[in-house]
Short mmCIF file of C-alpha atoms in Angstrom, two decimals:
data_model
loop_
_atom_site.label_atom_id
_atom_site.label_comp_id
_atom_site.label_asym_id
_atom_site.label_seq_id
_atom_site.Cartn_x
_atom_site.Cartn_y
_atom_site.Cartn_z
CA LEU A 1 0.69 2.10 -26.90
CA VAL A 2 0.09 5.53 -25.55
CA ILE A 3 2.20 6.18 -22.42
CA ALA A 4 0.98 8.72 -19.98
CA VAL A 5 2.13 8.95 -16.17
CA GLY A 6 -0.18 12.28 -15.82
CA TYR A 7 -1.98 14.11 -13.10
CA LEU A 8 -2.74 12.12 -9.91
CA PHE A 9 -4.49 14.90 -8.11
CA PHE A 10 -2.90 16.01 -4.84
CA ALA A 11 -4.76 17.96 -2.15
CA ILE A 12 -4.53 18.41 1.57
CA ASN A 13 -7.57 16.16 1.85
CA ASN A 14 -7.00 14.45 -1.49
CA LEU A 15 -3.36 14.17 -2.48
CA GLY A 16 -2.01 12.68 -5.68
CA VAL A 17 1.08 12.35 -7.80
CA LYS A 18 1.73 14.05 -11.10
CA THR A 19 2.50 11.18 -13.48
CA GLU A 20 1.78 10.14 -17.06
CA PRO A 21 -0.28 6.94 -16.90
CA THR A 22 -1.84 5.15 -19.80
CA LYS A 23 -5.35 6.35 -20.59
CA GLU A 24 -6.82 3.65 -18.34
CA LEU A 25 -4.64 4.61 -15.39
CA GLU A 26 -5.26 8.31 -15.97
CA GLN A 27 -9.03 7.82 -16.10
CA GLU A 28 -8.98 5.66 -12.98
CA THR A 29 -7.00 8.15 -10.92
CA LYS A 30 -9.08 11.13 -12.06
CA SER A 31 -12.50 9.54 -11.70
CA THR A 32 -11.92 7.68 -8.44
CA PRO A 33 -9.92 9.95 -6.11
CA PRO A 34 -8.94 8.73 -2.65
CA PRO A 35 -11.49 9.18 0.15
CA VAL A 36 -11.48 12.63 1.71
CA ALA A 37 -9.45 12.56 4.90
CA SER A 38 -10.82 13.98 8.11
CA VAL A 39 -9.79 17.50 9.07
CA GLU A 40 -6.89 17.50 11.49
CA GLN A 41 -7.98 18.97 14.82
CA VAL A 42 -5.71 21.37 16.68
CA GLY A 43 -6.21 22.73 20.17
CA ASN A 44 -4.56 26.15 20.05
CA ILE A 45 -6.19 29.37 21.17
CA PRO A 46 -8.06 30.73 18.12
CA THR A 47 -6.14 33.36 16.17
CA GLY A 48 -8.85 34.32 13.68
CA LYS A 49 -6.34 33.73 10.87
CA VAL A 50 -6.72 31.53 7.82
CA ALA A 51 -4.40 30.58 4.95
CA TYR A 52 -4.52 28.51 1.79
CA ILE A 53 -2.21 26.40 -0.36
CA ASN A 54 -2.29 26.30 -4.16
CA ILE A 55 -2.34 22.56 -4.83
CA ASP A 56 -1.57 22.92 -8.54
CA LYS A 57 1.66 24.74 -7.71
CA LEU A 58 2.52 22.21 -5.03
CA ASN A 59 2.07 19.42 -7.60
CA ASP A 60 4.43 21.15 -10.00
CA GLU A 61 7.18 22.06 -7.54
CA SER A 62 7.23 19.23 -5.01
CA LEU A 63 10.48 17.28 -5.38
CA GLU A 64 8.90 14.20 -3.82
CA ILE A 65 5.99 14.21 -6.27
CA ASN A 66 8.38 14.63 -9.20
CA ASP A 67 10.55 11.73 -8.01
CA ILE A 68 7.53 9.47 -7.58
CA ALA A 69 6.26 10.52 -11.01
CA ASN A 70 9.57 9.81 -12.73
CA GLU A 71 9.94 6.40 -11.07
CA SER A 72 6.33 5.48 -11.92
CA LYS A 73 6.83 6.56 -15.53
CA ARG A 74 10.02 4.49 -15.83
CA ARG A 75 8.32 1.38 -14.45
CA LEU A 76 5.23 1.88 -16.59
CA ASN A 77 7.27 2.40 -19.75
CA ALA A 78 9.16 -0.84 -19.08
CA LEU A 79 5.93 -2.77 -18.53
CA GLU A 80 4.27 -1.36 -21.65
CA ALA A 81 7.31 -2.12 -23.79
CA SER A 82 7.43 -5.67 -22.43
CA LEU A 83 3.71 -6.19 -23.09
CA GLU A 84 4.04 -4.91 -26.65
CA SER A 85 6.98 -7.25 -27.28
CA LEU A 86 5.05 -10.20 -25.84
CA SER A 87 2.04 -9.34 -28.00
CA MET A 88 4.15 -9.43 -31.17
CA LYS A 89 5.86 -12.65 -30.07
CA TYR A 90 2.51 -14.25 -29.26
CA GLN A 91 1.05 -13.37 -32.66
CA LYS A 92 4.10 -14.80 -34.42
CA LYS A 93 3.99 -18.08 -32.47
CA VAL A 94 0.25 -18.52 -33.06
CA GLU A 95 0.71 -17.96 -36.80
CA GLU A 96 3.55 -20.52 -36.87
CA TYR A 97 1.40 -23.01 -34.99
CA GLN A 98 -1.56 -22.52 -37.34
CA THR A 99 0.68 -22.91 -40.40
CA SER A 100 2.16 -26.15 -39.06
CA ALA A 101 -1.28 -27.46 -38.12
CA LYS A 102 -2.63 -26.82 -41.64
CA ALA A 103 0.38 -28.45 -43.27
CA GLY A 104 -0.08 -31.53 -41.08
CA ILE A 105 3.52 -32.65 -41.45
CA ALA A 106 4.99 -31.53 -38.09
CA PRO A 107 5.35 -34.33 -35.52
CA ALA A 108 3.08 -34.28 -32.49
CA SER A 109 5.97 -33.52 -30.16
CA GLU A 110 6.83 -30.38 -32.14
CA MET A 111 3.20 -29.21 -32.04
CA GLN A 112 3.10 -29.79 -28.28
CA ASN A 113 6.23 -27.69 -27.86
CA LYS A 114 4.66 -24.88 -29.87
CA GLU A 115 1.57 -25.07 -27.66
CA LYS A 116 3.75 -24.83 -24.55
CA GLU A 117 5.55 -21.80 -25.97
CA ILE A 118 2.23 -20.06 -26.64
CA ALA A 119 0.96 -20.89 -23.16
CA SER A 120 4.21 -19.61 -21.64
CA ILE A 121 3.84 -16.29 -23.45
CA GLU A 122 0.24 -15.99 -22.26
CA LYS A 123 1.35 -16.62 -18.67
CA GLU A 124 4.13 -14.04 -18.91
CA ALA A 125 1.70 -11.46 -20.31
CA GLN A 126 -0.72 -12.13 -17.45
CA ASP A 127 2.12 -11.61 -14.96
CA LYS A 128 2.96 -8.27 -16.59
CA GLN A 129 -0.67 -7.19 -16.35
CA ILE A 130 -0.63 -8.03 -12.64
CA GLN A 131 2.55 -5.97 -12.24
CA ARG A 132 0.78 -3.10 -13.98
CA GLU A 133 -2.13 -3.34 -11.55
CA ASN A 134 0.32 -3.47 -8.65
CA LEU A 135 1.94 -0.30 -9.96
CA THR A 136 -1.40 1.50 -9.71
CA MET A 137 -1.73 0.28 -6.11
CA ASP A 138 1.84 1.35 -5.35
CA ILE A 139 1.14 4.86 -6.66
CA SER A 140 -1.98 5.00 -4.49
CA ASP A 141 0.06 3.96 -1.44
CA LYS A 142 2.66 6.64 -2.18
CA ASN A 143 -0.14 9.20 -2.51
CA ALA A 144 -1.45 8.25 0.91
CA ALA A 145 2.05 8.42 2.40
CA PHE A 146 2.63 11.85 0.86
CA GLN A 147 -0.72 13.05 2.18
CA LYS A 148 0.33 12.04 5.68
CA THR A 149 3.72 13.73 5.22
CA VAL A 150 2.06 17.03 4.32
CA LYS A 151 -0.47 16.84 7.15
CA ASP A 152 2.22 16.01 9.69
CA PHE A 153 4.36 18.84 8.36
CA LEU A 154 1.54 21.39 8.58
CA ILE A 155 0.72 20.37 12.15
CA LYS A 156 4.38 20.77 13.14
CA TRP A 157 4.90 23.96 11.15
CA ASN A 158 1.66 25.76 11.97
CA LYS A 159 2.20 26.12 15.75
CA GLY A 160 -0.96 28.16 16.19
CA ARG A 161 -0.33 30.48 13.23
CA TYR A 162 -3.66 29.74 11.58
CA ASP A 163 -7.00 28.33 12.63
CA PHE A 164 -7.68 26.94 9.15
CA ILE A 165 -5.49 26.08 6.16
CA PHE A 166 -7.52 25.58 3.00
CA SER A 167 -6.50 24.06 -0.33
CA TYR A 168 -7.04 25.61 -3.74
CA SER A 169 -6.93 24.07 -7.20
CA GLU A 170 -8.01 25.20 -10.64
CA THR A 171 -9.12 21.61 -11.26
CA VAL A 172 -11.51 21.54 -8.30
CA PRO A 173 -11.99 25.21 -7.36
CA THR A 174 -13.69 24.82 -3.97
CA LEU A 175 -12.10 28.13 -2.97
CA LEU A 176 -13.57 30.67 -5.38
CA LEU A 177 -11.96 33.82 -4.03
CA GLY A 178 -8.88 34.31 -1.90
CA ASN A 179 -6.71 37.16 -0.72
CA THR A 180 -3.24 36.43 -2.12
CA SER A 181 -1.65 37.72 1.08
CA LEU A 182 -3.09 34.62 2.80
CA GLU A 183 -1.35 32.20 0.43
CA ILE A 184 1.43 30.15 2.06
CA THR A 185 2.19 27.85 -0.89
CA ASP A 186 5.77 29.01 -1.58
CA GLU A 187 6.84 28.72 2.04
CA VAL A 188 5.29 25.26 2.42
CA ILE A 189 6.83 23.99 -0.84
CA LYS A 190 10.27 25.26 0.14
CA LEU A 191 10.21 23.62 3.56
CA LEU A 192 8.66 20.37 2.30
CA ASN A 193 11.36 20.08 -0.35
CA GLU A 194 14.08 20.74 2.24
CA GLU A 195 12.70 17.99 4.48
CA TYR A 196 12.47 15.61 1.52
CA LYS A 197 16.11 16.27 0.58
CA LEU A 198 17.14 15.43 4.13
CA ARG A 199 15.14 12.17 4.06
CA LYS A 200 16.75 11.19 0.74
CA THR A 201 20.22 11.94 2.09
CA LYS A 202 19.61 9.73 5.14
CA LYS A 203 18.48 6.87 2.87
#
């Protein structure tokens, strides 16, 4: 099974987590991004200044995103390994059951036990699939929480510096041209990471 916890796209209005999901998870997160959040309104006297954040760089250097990605990858790897093991076990039990059924010499009680074993494996596999779906939901929840963290940080940090803070990404280049002197990515990443380290220490 191909393991990928890959790029869950993060943006100021559409944040994600860089992971390596399986192809199904990766396709789902790329093709159905979270709804665009409303622009946060501020009431400062206009400054006439704008800035932008490079989302690709923020994805790569955010400690929180990396931690979420690593934890998601670990959980996904465990689920995939368990599902593969159950698949092999299921195939073996079915083959044993079919062989016994053809031979016609096994007592009914033994055949019933084999049927129960097969049903138990099926149930366990279904539970693992549900856990896998829950993992996707958990990643989505963490994306939403991270989005709120960044928005709250920018509101607190901005303090009237800029009227607008745009996002830029090579993946979705809505900003086609920007003066590099207006980029605030490095400063935001540094301060976000510092705040995240403090939150981890308190935990």
